[in-house]
Amino acid sequence: MSEAARRGFEDAAARRSVEIAARTSYGRLLALLASRSRDIAAAEDALAEALEAAIATWPDRGVPANPDAWLLTAARRNLGHARARQATATTGAATMALLQDERDSHGAVPFGDERLKLLFVCAHPAIDASVQAPLMLQTVLGLDAARIAASFLVAPATMGQKLVRAKARIRDAGIAFAIPESEQLPERRAAVLAAIYAAYGTAHDTITGADPRGEGLAGEAIWLARLLCELMPDDPEALGLLALMLFCEARRPARRDAAGGFVPLRAQDPHRWDAAMLAEAEALLRTAARHATPGRFQIEAAIQSLHAETVMTGVSNPGPLLALYDLLLATAPSIGARVSRAVALAALDPAAACAALDALADRCATYQPWWAARAHLLRLTGDMARAHAATKTAAGLASDPAVRAWLLATLQE
């Protein structure tokens, strides 16, 4: 191998190492930095500088044995340099106050993980509620604006602008980057739950085996949900969220066939599901139900439980399923829930289901699940020409090639 080729190979390997570290550890490293500096924007800048330094130096010096530790050390050094550049006469007092905060925080709420702590920090009531969960996904879990936008059904540019404005408000208003006390946790819980579920939803849609970040993010979301249940053991919605994700995750092995093709839920082999995970989900759901305060995640978990029962027994329960969707819409209305309700209604009244779906048309022009549901319902009513067109649109909007291939294959049936 020539010297130029060897050099190019080493440069590419080093760059891949930096990319892997950024993808898999960004959120954890940012949480560690921000938990001490109390400044999200400064922590992001310091970590970005550390990543740039890694790209510049690792090809020459070699990839360190512990890339994460190297990046954390470099980022902390960058934070120190930034503070030094901004030093004023009050710096000493500010440092003493920060140290006092650190001392006071000992023995405080045991979050169990820096990322969970930072999620609650980002749920500060002074931050607009509509941007709290997206802010958590970007600053804590390292998702980009495009992936976050997909979770909340908005344009990437719109989400990017919202996040920039939110960070500017945090900086300009001097919102304290403070760890909440125990009594403040319930009021911040809803945003934290939404962020964890959005992170899991992003990972759930990832092609199995094609990108390890997806399964890694799913595992991280479930881990954070477990910690949240430990932190708030009497919170039925925290229990419901964990149950919901476990119901979905238990089916992951059956979502693809041996060739990597997509397998819809109704065609999955329940023997490939994770039985222990399903049992845990059912137990969590029963524990949550004892509180008799149904919320969004408990209801969604109950829906997933009913879907699993239908596949395992071969007996459908359209009445109870429709009732659960009605309860979900009364509790937490969303486009996704309305589309799913229309599909559930089709088992009882296909024409009414089509009408319910048509009522959402002006809000779902680029919403892939709506087009997939429309294709399914049009087939049930015998309108094959329009079903064909809707299937093509659904396939075109599918981000997963396996789902796209499965939809196109249905055109041949």
mmCIF file of C-alpha atoms in Angstrom:
data_model
loop_
_atom_site.group_PDB
_atom_site.id
_atom_site.type_symbol
_atom_site.label_atom_id
_atom_site.label_comp_id
_atom_site.label_asym_id
_atom_site.label_seq_id
_atom_site.Cartn_x
_atom_site.Cartn_y
_atom_site.Cartn_z
ATOM 1 C CA MET A 1 0.000 0.000 0.000
ATOM 2 C CA SER A 2 1.366 3.417 -0.914
ATOM 3 C CA GLU A 3 1.948 6.051 1.737
ATOM 4 C CA ALA A 4 -0.867 8.205 0.321
ATOM 5 C CA ALA A 5 -3.274 5.264 0.328
ATOM 6 C CA ARG A 6 -2.290 4.302 3.866
ATOM 7 C CA ARG A 7 -2.751 7.887 4.995
ATOM 8 C CA GLY A 8 -6.163 8.063 3.348
ATOM 9 C CA PHE A 9 -7.220 4.812 4.974
ATOM 10 C CA GLU A 10 -6.141 6.062 8.426
ATOM 11 C CA ASP A 11 -7.921 9.375 7.909
ATOM 12 C CA ALA A 12 -11.128 7.592 6.948
ATOM 13 C CA ALA A 13 -10.895 5.224 9.915
ATOM 14 C CA ALA A 14 -10.330 8.095 12.326
ATOM 15 C CA ARG A 15 -13.240 10.046 10.875
ATOM 16 C CA ARG A 16 -15.499 6.997 11.255
ATOM 17 C CA SER A 17 -14.432 6.703 14.899
ATOM 18 C CA VAL A 18 -15.375 10.340 15.488
ATOM 19 C CA GLU A 19 -18.742 9.824 13.756
ATOM 20 C CA ILE A 20 -19.492 6.724 15.837
ATOM 21 C CA ALA A 21 -18.626 8.538 19.056
ATOM 22 C CA ALA A 22 -20.801 11.496 18.043
ATOM 23 C CA ARG A 23 -23.774 9.289 17.166
ATOM 24 C CA THR A 24 -23.680 6.938 20.113
ATOM 25 C CA SER A 25 -22.371 9.127 22.939
ATOM 26 C CA TYR A 26 -23.348 12.702 22.110
ATOM 27 C CA GLY A 27 -26.322 12.867 24.449
ATOM 28 C CA ARG A 28 -24.525 11.266 27.386
ATOM 29 C CA LEU A 29 -21.444 13.480 26.980
ATOM 30 C CA LEU A 30 -23.577 16.610 26.659
ATOM 31 C CA ALA A 31 -25.519 15.655 29.787
ATOM 32 C CA LEU A 32 -22.299 15.241 31.756
ATOM 33 C CA LEU A 33 -20.965 18.598 30.557
ATOM 34 C CA ALA A 34 -24.185 20.554 31.025
ATOM 35 C CA SER A 35 -24.903 19.089 34.458
ATOM 36 C CA ARG A 36 -21.829 20.898 35.748
ATOM 37 C CA SER A 37 -21.717 24.024 33.595
ATOM 38 C CA ARG A 38 -25.510 24.606 33.825
ATOM 39 C CA ASP A 39 -25.282 26.058 30.303
ATOM 40 C CA ILE A 40 -26.621 23.878 27.475
ATOM 41 C CA ALA A 41 -25.432 26.144 24.660
ATOM 42 C CA ALA A 42 -21.912 26.403 26.085
ATOM 43 C CA ALA A 43 -21.766 22.631 26.554
ATOM 44 C CA GLU A 44 -22.854 22.101 22.923
ATOM 45 C CA ASP A 45 -20.152 24.505 21.704
ATOM 46 C CA ALA A 46 -17.479 22.839 23.828
ATOM 47 C CA LEU A 47 -18.415 19.366 22.595
ATOM 48 C CA ALA A 48 -18.515 20.544 18.973
ATOM 49 C CA GLU A 49 -14.978 21.927 19.368
ATOM 50 C CA ALA A 50 -13.848 18.624 20.881
ATOM 51 C CA LEU A 51 -15.276 16.703 17.901
ATOM 52 C CA GLU A 52 -13.506 19.056 15.492
ATOM 53 C CA ALA A 53 -10.244 18.535 17.390
ATOM 54 C CA ALA A 54 -10.716 14.767 17.174
ATOM 55 C CA ILE A 55 -11.144 14.935 13.404
ATOM 56 C CA ALA A 56 -7.972 17.040 13.167
ATOM 57 C CA THR A 57 -5.738 15.029 15.495
ATOM 58 C CA TRP A 58 -6.832 11.381 15.544
ATOM 59 C CA PRO A 59 -5.533 10.590 12.019
ATOM 60 C CA ASP A 60 -2.003 11.628 13.132
ATOM 61 C CA ARG A 61 -1.979 10.430 16.731
ATOM 62 C CA GLY A 62 -4.275 7.448 16.362
ATOM 63 C CA VAL A 63 -7.730 6.826 17.787
ATOM 64 C CA PRO A 64 -7.515 6.845 21.613
ATOM 65 C CA ALA A 65 -8.323 3.663 23.532
ATOM 66 C CA ASN A 66 -11.344 5.407 25.100
ATOM 67 C CA PRO A 67 -12.731 7.910 22.553
ATOM 68 C CA ASP A 68 -15.559 9.047 24.864
ATOM 69 C CA ALA A 69 -13.171 9.893 27.702
ATOM 70 C CA TRP A 70 -10.944 11.806 25.276
ATOM 71 C CA LEU A 71 -13.876 13.837 23.982
ATOM 72 C CA LEU A 72 -15.180 14.540 27.499
ATOM 73 C CA THR A 73 -11.768 15.725 28.690
ATOM 74 C CA ALA A 74 -11.290 17.929 25.626
ATOM 75 C CA ALA A 75 -14.789 19.406 25.950
ATOM 76 C CA ARG A 76 -14.290 20.172 29.645
ATOM 77 C CA ARG A 77 -11.022 21.892 28.754
ATOM 78 C CA ASN A 78 -12.877 23.919 26.122
ATOM 79 C CA LEU A 79 -15.480 24.934 28.707
ATOM 80 C CA GLY A 80 -12.711 26.088 30.999
ATOM 81 C CA HIS A 81 -11.119 28.131 28.239
ATOM 82 C CA ALA A 82 -14.485 29.686 27.382
ATOM 83 C CA ARG A 83 -15.061 30.674 30.995
ATOM 84 C CA ALA A 84 -11.588 32.146 31.170
ATOM 85 C CA ARG A 85 -12.216 34.232 28.066
ATOM 86 C CA GLN A 86 -15.440 35.540 29.561
ATOM 87 C CA ALA A 87 -13.967 36.186 32.995
ATOM 88 C CA THR A 88 -15.195 39.304 34.787
ATOM 89 C CA ALA A 89 -14.958 40.710 38.274
ATOM 90 C CA THR A 90 -17.951 38.589 39.292
ATOM 91 C CA THR A 91 -16.526 35.326 38.036
ATOM 92 C CA GLY A 92 -15.270 34.372 41.469
ATOM 93 C CA ALA A 93 -18.677 34.860 43.042
ATOM 94 C CA ALA A 94 -20.381 32.920 40.250
ATOM 95 C CA THR A 95 -17.940 30.043 40.686
ATOM 96 C CA MET A 96 -18.524 29.972 44.420
ATOM 97 C CA ALA A 97 -22.283 29.920 43.826
ATOM 98 C CA LEU A 98 -21.904 27.020 41.395
ATOM 99 C CA LEU A 99 -19.786 25.098 43.887
ATOM 100 C CA GLN A 100 -22.351 25.747 46.577
ATOM 101 C CA ASP A 101 -25.068 24.447 44.261
ATOM 102 C CA GLU A 102 -23.023 21.298 43.709
ATOM 103 C CA ARG A 103 -22.631 20.836 47.479
ATOM 104 C CA ASP A 104 -26.320 21.448 48.071
ATOM 105 C CA SER A 105 -27.248 18.941 45.371
ATOM 106 C CA HIS A 106 -25.644 16.054 47.247
ATOM 107 C CA GLY A 107 -28.375 13.948 48.740
ATOM 108 C CA ALA A 108 -30.944 15.545 46.451
ATOM 109 C CA VAL A 109 -33.233 13.649 44.082
ATOM 110 C CA PRO A 110 -31.340 10.460 43.014
ATOM 111 C CA PHE A 111 -31.972 10.526 39.271
ATOM 112 C CA GLY A 112 -29.699 7.543 38.646
ATOM 113 C CA ASP A 113 -28.461 8.902 35.308
ATOM 114 C CA GLU A 114 -27.193 12.295 34.152
ATOM 115 C CA ARG A 115 -29.421 12.129 31.071
ATOM 116 C CA LEU A 116 -32.594 11.693 33.097
ATOM 117 C CA LYS A 117 -31.544 14.594 35.297
ATOM 118 C CA LEU A 118 -30.980 16.785 32.244
ATOM 119 C CA LEU A 119 -34.385 15.834 30.827
ATOM 120 C CA PHE A 120 -36.048 17.275 33.913
ATOM 121 C CA VAL A 121 -33.825 20.352 33.724
ATOM 122 C CA CYS A 122 -34.985 20.973 30.130
ATOM 123 C CA ALA A 123 -38.615 20.766 31.298
ATOM 124 C CA HIS A 124 -38.277 24.084 33.128
ATOM 125 C CA PRO A 125 -41.715 25.761 33.219
ATOM 126 C CA ALA A 126 -40.260 28.977 31.776
ATOM 127 C CA ILE A 127 -39.453 27.122 28.537
ATOM 128 C CA ASP A 128 -42.379 26.943 26.115
ATOM 129 C CA ALA A 129 -44.161 23.612 26.642
ATOM 130 C CA SER A 130 -44.331 22.900 22.897
ATOM 131 C CA VAL A 131 -40.553 22.885 22.582
ATOM 132 C CA GLN A 132 -39.557 21.175 25.830
ATOM 133 C CA ALA A 133 -39.632 17.622 24.466
ATOM 134 C CA PRO A 134 -37.859 18.546 21.177
ATOM 135 C CA LEU A 135 -35.214 20.406 23.187
ATOM 136 C CA MET A 136 -34.619 17.289 25.270
ATOM 137 C CA LEU A 137 -34.294 15.126 22.179
ATOM 138 C CA GLN A 138 -31.659 17.409 20.688
ATOM 139 C CA THR A 139 -29.631 18.391 23.747
ATOM 140 C CA VAL A 140 -29.833 15.178 25.759
ATOM 141 C CA LEU A 141 -30.264 12.382 23.222
ATOM 142 C CA GLY A 142 -28.418 13.982 20.320
ATOM 143 C CA LEU A 143 -31.118 13.780 17.633
ATOM 144 C CA ASP A 144 -30.983 16.245 14.752
ATOM 145 C CA ALA A 145 -33.805 18.613 13.851
ATOM 146 C CA ALA A 146 -34.981 16.463 10.918
ATOM 147 C CA ARG A 147 -35.489 13.336 13.045
ATOM 148 C CA ILE A 148 -37.152 15.372 15.782
ATOM 149 C CA ALA A 149 -39.450 17.055 13.254
ATOM 150 C CA ALA A 150 -40.576 13.657 11.962
ATOM 151 C CA SER A 151 -41.587 12.640 15.496
ATOM 152 C CA PHE A 152 -43.763 15.726 15.914
ATOM 153 C CA LEU A 153 -45.130 15.878 12.333
ATOM 154 C CA VAL A 154 -43.691 19.288 11.460
ATOM 155 C CA ALA A 155 -41.268 20.480 8.788
ATOM 156 C CA PRO A 156 -37.548 20.166 9.684
ATOM 157 C CA ALA A 157 -36.979 23.887 9.030
ATOM 158 C CA THR A 158 -39.838 24.774 11.404
ATOM 159 C CA MET A 159 -38.452 22.523 14.127
ATOM 160 C CA GLY A 160 -34.949 23.912 13.654
ATOM 161 C CA GLN A 161 -36.225 27.469 14.087
ATOM 162 C CA LYS A 162 -38.190 26.524 17.215
ATOM 163 C CA LEU A 163 -35.111 24.964 18.799
ATOM 164 C CA VAL A 164 -32.913 27.958 17.971
ATOM 165 C CA ARG A 165 -35.491 30.346 19.462
ATOM 166 C CA ALA A 166 -35.824 28.195 22.574
ATOM 167 C CA LYS A 167 -32.075 28.199 23.212
ATOM 168 C CA ALA A 168 -31.931 31.945 22.624
ATOM 169 C CA ARG A 169 -34.717 32.451 25.152
ATOM 170 C CA ILE A 170 -32.925 30.289 27.708
ATOM 171 C CA ARG A 171 -29.782 32.376 27.221
ATOM 172 C CA ASP A 172 -31.396 35.827 27.040
ATOM 173 C CA ALA A 173 -33.873 35.306 29.878
ATOM 174 C CA GLY A 174 -31.213 33.802 32.101
ATOM 175 C CA ILE A 175 -33.325 30.716 32.816
ATOM 176 C CA ALA A 176 -31.532 28.862 35.570
ATOM 177 C CA PHE A 177 -30.053 25.537 34.617
ATOM 178 C CA ALA A 178 -31.108 24.073 37.925
ATOM 179 C CA ILE A 179 -31.873 20.549 39.072
ATOM 180 C CA PRO A 180 -35.519 20.432 40.201
ATOM 181 C CA GLU A 181 -36.540 19.485 43.720
ATOM 182 C CA SER A 182 -38.722 16.441 44.403
ATOM 183 C CA GLU A 183 -41.910 18.492 44.573
ATOM 184 C CA GLN A 184 -41.190 19.955 41.113
ATOM 185 C CA LEU A 185 -40.948 16.577 39.367
ATOM 186 C CA PRO A 186 -44.692 15.967 38.787
ATOM 187 C CA GLU A 187 -45.192 19.246 36.924
ATOM 188 C CA ARG A 188 -42.278 18.420 34.605
ATOM 189 C CA ARG A 189 -43.103 14.757 34.176
ATOM 190 C CA ALA A 190 -45.350 15.050 31.097
ATOM 191 C CA ALA A 191 -42.643 16.635 28.932
ATOM 192 C CA VAL A 192 -40.077 14.057 30.045
ATOM 193 C CA LEU A 193 -42.456 11.197 29.220
ATOM 194 C CA ALA A 194 -43.149 12.692 25.792
ATOM 195 C CA ALA A 195 -39.442 13.061 25.024
ATOM 196 C CA ILE A 196 -38.601 9.493 26.050
ATOM 197 C CA TYR A 197 -41.454 8.112 23.956
ATOM 198 C CA ALA A 198 -40.519 10.267 20.957
ATOM 199 C CA ALA A 199 -36.960 8.943 21.213
ATOM 200 C CA TYR A 200 -38.264 5.380 21.270
ATOM 201 C CA GLY A 201 -40.594 6.073 18.350
ATOM 202 C CA THR A 202 -37.655 7.343 16.292
ATOM 203 C CA ALA A 203 -35.705 4.180 17.084
ATOM 204 C CA HIS A 204 -38.701 1.905 16.464
ATOM 205 C CA ASP A 205 -38.967 3.164 12.897
ATOM 206 C CA THR A 206 -35.301 2.417 12.223
ATOM 207 C CA ILE A 207 -34.625 -0.467 9.845
ATOM 208 C CA THR A 208 -33.693 -3.496 11.923
ATOM 209 C CA GLY A 209 -29.998 -4.262 11.558
ATOM 210 C CA ALA A 210 -29.374 -1.446 9.072
ATOM 211 C CA ASP A 211 -28.366 1.161 11.626
ATOM 212 C CA PRO A 212 -27.294 0.148 15.162
ATOM 213 C CA ARG A 213 -28.138 3.628 16.416
ATOM 214 C CA GLY A 214 -31.824 2.729 16.203
ATOM 215 C CA GLU A 215 -31.700 -0.249 18.518
ATOM 216 C CA GLY A 216 -29.255 1.614 20.759
ATOM 217 C CA LEU A 217 -31.617 4.556 21.086
ATOM 218 C CA ALA A 218 -34.534 2.214 21.766
ATOM 219 C CA GLY A 219 -32.587 0.572 24.573
ATOM 220 C CA GLU A 220 -31.615 3.959 25.966
ATOM 221 C CA ALA A 221 -35.235 5.143 25.945
ATOM 222 C CA ILE A 222 -36.361 2.001 27.787
ATOM 223 C CA TRP A 223 -33.506 2.409 30.280
ATOM 224 C CA LEU A 224 -34.538 6.010 30.974
ATOM 225 C CA ALA A 225 -38.162 4.900 31.414
ATOM 226 C CA ARG A 226 -37.037 2.296 33.963
ATOM 227 C CA LEU A 227 -35.103 4.939 35.872
ATOM 228 C CA LEU A 228 -38.139 7.201 35.768
ATOM 229 C CA CYS A 229 -40.271 4.417 37.271
ATOM 230 C CA GLU A 230 -37.703 4.026 40.046
ATOM 231 C CA LEU A 231 -37.711 7.776 40.609
ATOM 232 C CA MET A 232 -41.538 8.013 40.593
ATOM 233 C CA PRO A 233 -42.754 4.487 41.484
ATOM 234 C CA ASP A 234 -46.343 5.601 42.152
ATOM 235 C CA ASP A 235 -46.768 7.406 38.829
ATOM 236 C CA PRO A 236 -49.136 5.332 36.661
ATOM 237 C CA GLU A 237 -48.182 7.160 33.465
ATOM 238 C CA ALA A 238 -44.493 6.372 33.947
ATOM 239 C CA LEU A 239 -45.478 2.721 34.398
ATOM 240 C CA GLY A 240 -47.737 2.962 31.344
ATOM 241 C CA LEU A 241 -44.951 4.405 29.196
ATOM 242 C CA LEU A 242 -42.549 1.609 30.118
ATOM 243 C CA ALA A 243 -45.264 -0.982 29.469
ATOM 244 C CA LEU A 244 -46.053 0.579 26.075
ATOM 245 C CA MET A 245 -42.440 0.501 24.929
ATOM 246 C CA LEU A 246 -41.941 -3.063 26.158
ATOM 247 C CA PHE A 247 -45.025 -4.241 24.253
ATOM 248 C CA CYS A 248 -43.557 -2.734 21.072
ATOM 249 C CA GLU A 249 -39.982 -3.820 21.711
ATOM 250 C CA ALA A 250 -41.019 -7.418 22.441
ATOM 251 C CA ARG A 251 -42.202 -7.681 18.837
ATOM 252 C CA ARG A 252 -39.005 -6.302 17.272
ATOM 253 C CA PRO A 253 -37.570 -9.755 16.329
ATOM 254 C CA ALA A 254 -40.697 -10.574 14.302
ATOM 255 C CA ARG A 255 -40.887 -7.300 12.378
ATOM 256 C CA ARG A 256 -38.547 -8.646 9.685
ATOM 257 C CA ASP A 257 -38.405 -12.028 7.971
ATOM 258 C CA ALA A 258 -35.215 -13.973 7.288
ATOM 259 C CA ALA A 259 -34.570 -11.921 4.161
ATOM 260 C CA GLY A 260 -35.089 -8.604 5.948
ATOM 261 C CA GLY A 261 -38.569 -8.060 4.541
ATOM 262 C CA PHE A 262 -41.196 -6.157 6.500
ATOM 263 C CA VAL A 263 -43.797 -8.244 8.338
ATOM 264 C CA PRO A 264 -46.995 -6.409 9.431
ATOM 265 C CA LEU A 265 -48.279 -7.067 12.933
ATOM 266 C CA ARG A 266 -51.195 -9.239 11.857
ATOM 267 C CA ALA A 267 -48.808 -11.578 9.983
ATOM 268 C CA GLN A 268 -46.112 -11.832 12.665
ATOM 269 C CA ASP A 269 -45.236 -15.107 14.369
ATOM 270 C CA PRO A 270 -45.883 -14.544 18.100
ATOM 271 C CA HIS A 271 -43.411 -17.330 18.911
ATOM 272 C CA ARG A 272 -40.689 -14.896 17.838
ATOM 273 C CA TRP A 273 -41.830 -12.284 20.331
ATOM 274 C CA ASP A 274 -39.975 -11.821 23.604
ATOM 275 C CA ALA A 275 -42.291 -13.579 26.071
ATOM 276 C CA ALA A 276 -40.531 -12.253 29.186
ATOM 277 C CA MET A 277 -40.782 -8.689 27.927
ATOM 278 C CA LEU A 278 -44.477 -9.118 27.151
ATOM 279 C CA ALA A 279 -45.122 -10.530 30.634
ATOM 280 C CA GLU A 280 -43.338 -7.590 32.228
ATOM 281 C CA ALA A 281 -45.374 -5.161 30.133
ATOM 282 C CA GLU A 282 -48.635 -6.809 31.198
ATOM 283 C CA ALA A 283 -47.601 -6.667 34.867
ATOM 284 C CA LEU A 284 -46.684 -2.990 34.606
ATOM 285 C CA LEU A 285 -49.994 -2.213 32.910
ATOM 286 C CA ARG A 286 -51.949 -3.974 35.667
ATOM 287 C CA THR A 287 -50.014 -2.080 38.347
ATOM 288 C CA ALA A 288 -50.727 1.226 36.611
ATOM 289 C CA ALA A 289 -54.429 0.370 36.238
ATOM 290 C CA ARG A 290 -54.800 -0.007 40.017
ATOM 291 C CA HIS A 291 -54.419 3.763 40.320
ATOM 292 C CA ALA A 292 -57.652 4.194 38.323
ATOM 293 C CA THR A 293 -56.300 7.320 36.597
ATOM 294 C CA PRO A 294 -55.985 6.370 32.921
ATOM 295 C CA GLY A 295 -53.671 8.544 30.864
ATOM 296 C CA ARG A 296 -52.286 8.579 27.352
ATOM 297 C CA PHE A 297 -49.512 6.040 27.819
ATOM 298 C CA GLN A 298 -51.597 3.615 29.847
ATOM 299 C CA ILE A 299 -54.293 3.666 27.159
ATOM 300 C CA GLU A 300 -51.762 3.193 24.354
ATOM 301 C CA ALA A 301 -50.210 0.309 26.282
ATOM 302 C CA ALA A 302 -53.668 -1.261 26.669
ATOM 303 C CA ILE A 303 -54.170 -0.931 22.902
ATOM 304 C CA GLN A 304 -50.878 -2.701 22.262
ATOM 305 C CA SER A 305 -51.848 -5.424 24.739
ATOM 306 C CA LEU A 306 -55.105 -5.980 22.856
ATOM 307 C CA HIS A 307 -53.284 -6.123 19.502
ATOM 308 C CA ALA A 308 -50.921 -8.748 20.915
ATOM 309 C CA GLU A 309 -53.822 -10.785 22.255
ATOM 310 C CA THR A 310 -55.537 -10.678 18.858
ATOM 311 C CA VAL A 311 -52.469 -12.035 17.073
ATOM 312 C CA MET A 312 -51.832 -14.728 19.685
ATOM 313 C CA THR A 313 -55.425 -15.970 19.859
ATOM 314 C CA GLY A 314 -56.620 -15.207 16.343
ATOM 315 C CA VAL A 315 -59.737 -13.602 17.865
ATOM 316 C CA SER A 316 -60.275 -9.915 17.073
ATOM 317 C CA ASN A 317 -61.943 -7.518 19.498
ATOM 318 C CA PRO A 318 -63.020 -4.523 17.389
ATOM 319 C CA GLY A 319 -65.498 -3.203 19.979
ATOM 320 C CA PRO A 320 -63.042 -2.934 22.913
ATOM 321 C CA LEU A 321 -60.323 -1.673 20.562
ATOM 322 C CA LEU A 322 -62.554 1.114 19.265
ATOM 323 C CA ALA A 323 -63.515 2.017 22.839
ATOM 324 C CA LEU A 324 -59.840 2.326 23.784
ATOM 325 C CA TYR A 325 -59.194 4.619 20.819
ATOM 326 C CA ASP A 326 -62.196 6.765 21.798
ATOM 327 C CA LEU A 327 -60.770 7.046 25.308
ATOM 328 C CA LEU A 328 -57.340 7.917 23.899
ATOM 329 C CA LEU A 329 -58.796 10.669 21.705
ATOM 330 C CA ALA A 330 -60.677 12.078 24.689
ATOM 331 C CA THR A 331 -57.459 12.056 26.739
ATOM 332 C CA ALA A 332 -54.734 12.915 24.224
ATOM 333 C CA PRO A 333 -56.090 13.667 20.723
ATOM 334 C CA SER A 334 -53.618 13.365 17.855
ATOM 335 C CA ILE A 335 -53.590 12.726 14.112
ATOM 336 C CA GLY A 336 -51.986 9.335 14.638
ATOM 337 C CA ALA A 337 -54.704 8.250 17.068
ATOM 338 C CA ARG A 338 -57.451 9.408 14.698
ATOM 339 C CA VAL A 339 -55.960 7.432 11.811
ATOM 340 C CA SER A 340 -55.609 4.339 13.991
ATOM 341 C CA ARG A 341 -59.206 4.689 15.194
ATOM 342 C CA ALA A 342 -60.413 4.777 11.593
ATOM 343 C CA VAL A 343 -58.587 1.509 10.903
ATOM 344 C CA ALA A 344 -60.145 -0.052 14.018
ATOM 345 C CA LEU A 345 -63.587 1.177 12.951
ATOM 346 C CA ALA A 346 -63.180 -0.548 9.577
ATOM 347 C CA ALA A 347 -63.753 -3.947 11.200
ATOM 348 C CA LEU A 348 -67.267 -2.783 12.110
ATOM 349 C CA ASP A 349 -68.161 -0.287 9.368
ATOM 350 C CA PRO A 350 -65.706 0.158 6.449
ATOM 351 C CA ALA A 351 -67.718 2.998 4.886
ATOM 352 C CA ALA A 352 -67.786 4.983 8.132
ATOM 353 C CA ALA A 353 -64.079 4.323 8.554
ATOM 354 C CA CYS A 354 -63.358 5.756 5.103
ATOM 355 C CA ALA A 355 -65.429 8.836 5.920
ATOM 356 C CA ALA A 356 -63.513 9.333 9.187
ATOM 357 C CA LEU A 357 -60.224 9.087 7.318
ATOM 358 C CA ASP A 358 -61.368 11.438 4.556
ATOM 359 C CA ALA A 359 -62.160 14.061 7.203
ATOM 360 C CA LEU A 360 -58.439 14.215 7.980
ATOM 361 C CA ALA A 361 -57.287 14.559 4.371
ATOM 362 C CA ASP A 362 -56.359 18.251 4.508
ATOM 363 C CA ARG A 363 -54.008 17.592 7.449
ATOM 364 C CA CYS A 364 -52.378 14.416 6.141
ATOM 365 C CA ALA A 365 -51.051 15.191 2.663
ATOM 366 C CA THR A 366 -47.568 13.924 3.576
ATOM 367 C CA TYR A 367 -48.461 11.659 6.517
ATOM 368 C CA GLN A 368 -47.481 8.156 5.391
ATOM 369 C CA PRO A 369 -49.647 6.194 7.889
ATOM 370 C CA TRP A 370 -52.743 8.026 6.629
ATOM 371 C CA TRP A 371 -52.065 6.945 3.045
ATOM 372 C CA ALA A 372 -51.352 3.351 4.124
ATOM 373 C CA ALA A 373 -54.590 3.286 6.112
ATOM 374 C CA ARG A 374 -56.485 4.835 3.197
ATOM 375 C CA ALA A 375 -55.192 2.140 0.849
ATOM 376 C CA HIS A 376 -56.278 -0.573 3.295
ATOM 377 C CA LEU A 377 -59.766 0.859 3.796
ATOM 378 C CA LEU A 378 -60.337 1.436 0.079
ATOM 379 C CA ARG A 379 -59.504 -2.218 -0.554
ATOM 380 C CA LEU A 380 -62.083 -3.242 2.049
ATOM 381 C CA THR A 381 -64.757 -1.187 0.289
ATOM 382 C CA GLY A 382 -63.788 -2.586 -3.115
ATOM 383 C CA ASP A 383 -62.516 0.691 -4.593
ATOM 384 C CA MET A 384 -59.422 -0.921 -6.086
ATOM 385 C CA ALA A 385 -58.428 1.920 -8.430
ATOM 386 C CA ARG A 386 -58.145 4.461 -5.634
ATOM 387 C CA ALA A 387 -56.622 1.827 -3.329
ATOM 388 C CA HIS A 388 -53.916 1.287 -5.939
ATOM 389 C CA ALA A 389 -53.147 5.025 -6.103
ATOM 390 C CA ALA A 390 -53.101 5.387 -2.306
ATOM 391 C CA THR A 391 -50.738 2.416 -1.974
ATOM 392 C CA LYS A 392 -48.314 4.024 -4.421
ATOM 393 C CA THR A 393 -48.393 7.279 -2.456
ATOM 394 C CA ALA A 394 -47.877 5.432 0.854
ATOM 395 C CA ALA A 395 -44.919 3.570 -0.640
ATOM 396 C CA GLY A 396 -43.412 6.794 -1.913
ATOM 397 C CA LEU A 397 -43.658 8.399 1.528
ATOM 398 C CA ALA A 398 -42.224 5.369 3.390
ATOM 399 C CA SER A 399 -38.767 6.021 4.837
ATOM 400 C CA ASP A 400 -38.096 2.310 5.396
ATOM 401 C CA PRO A 401 -37.205 0.493 2.134
ATOM 402 C CA ALA A 402 -38.628 -2.762 3.548
ATOM 403 C CA VAL A 403 -42.000 -1.133 4.208
ATOM 404 C CA ARG A 404 -41.897 0.436 0.746
ATOM 405 C CA ALA A 405 -41.202 -2.936 -0.856
ATOM 406 C CA TRP A 406 -44.013 -4.592 1.104
ATOM 407 C CA LEU A 407 -46.516 -1.933 0.049
ATOM 408 C CA LEU A 408 -45.516 -2.206 -3.589
ATOM 409 C CA ALA A 409 -45.803 -5.985 -3.355
ATOM 410 C CA THR A 410 -49.438 -5.616 -2.296
ATOM 411 C CA LEU A 411 -50.130 -4.022 -5.676
ATOM 412 C CA GLN A 412 -49.474 -7.403 -7.265
ATOM 413 C CA GLU A 413 -52.057 -9.145 -5.090
#
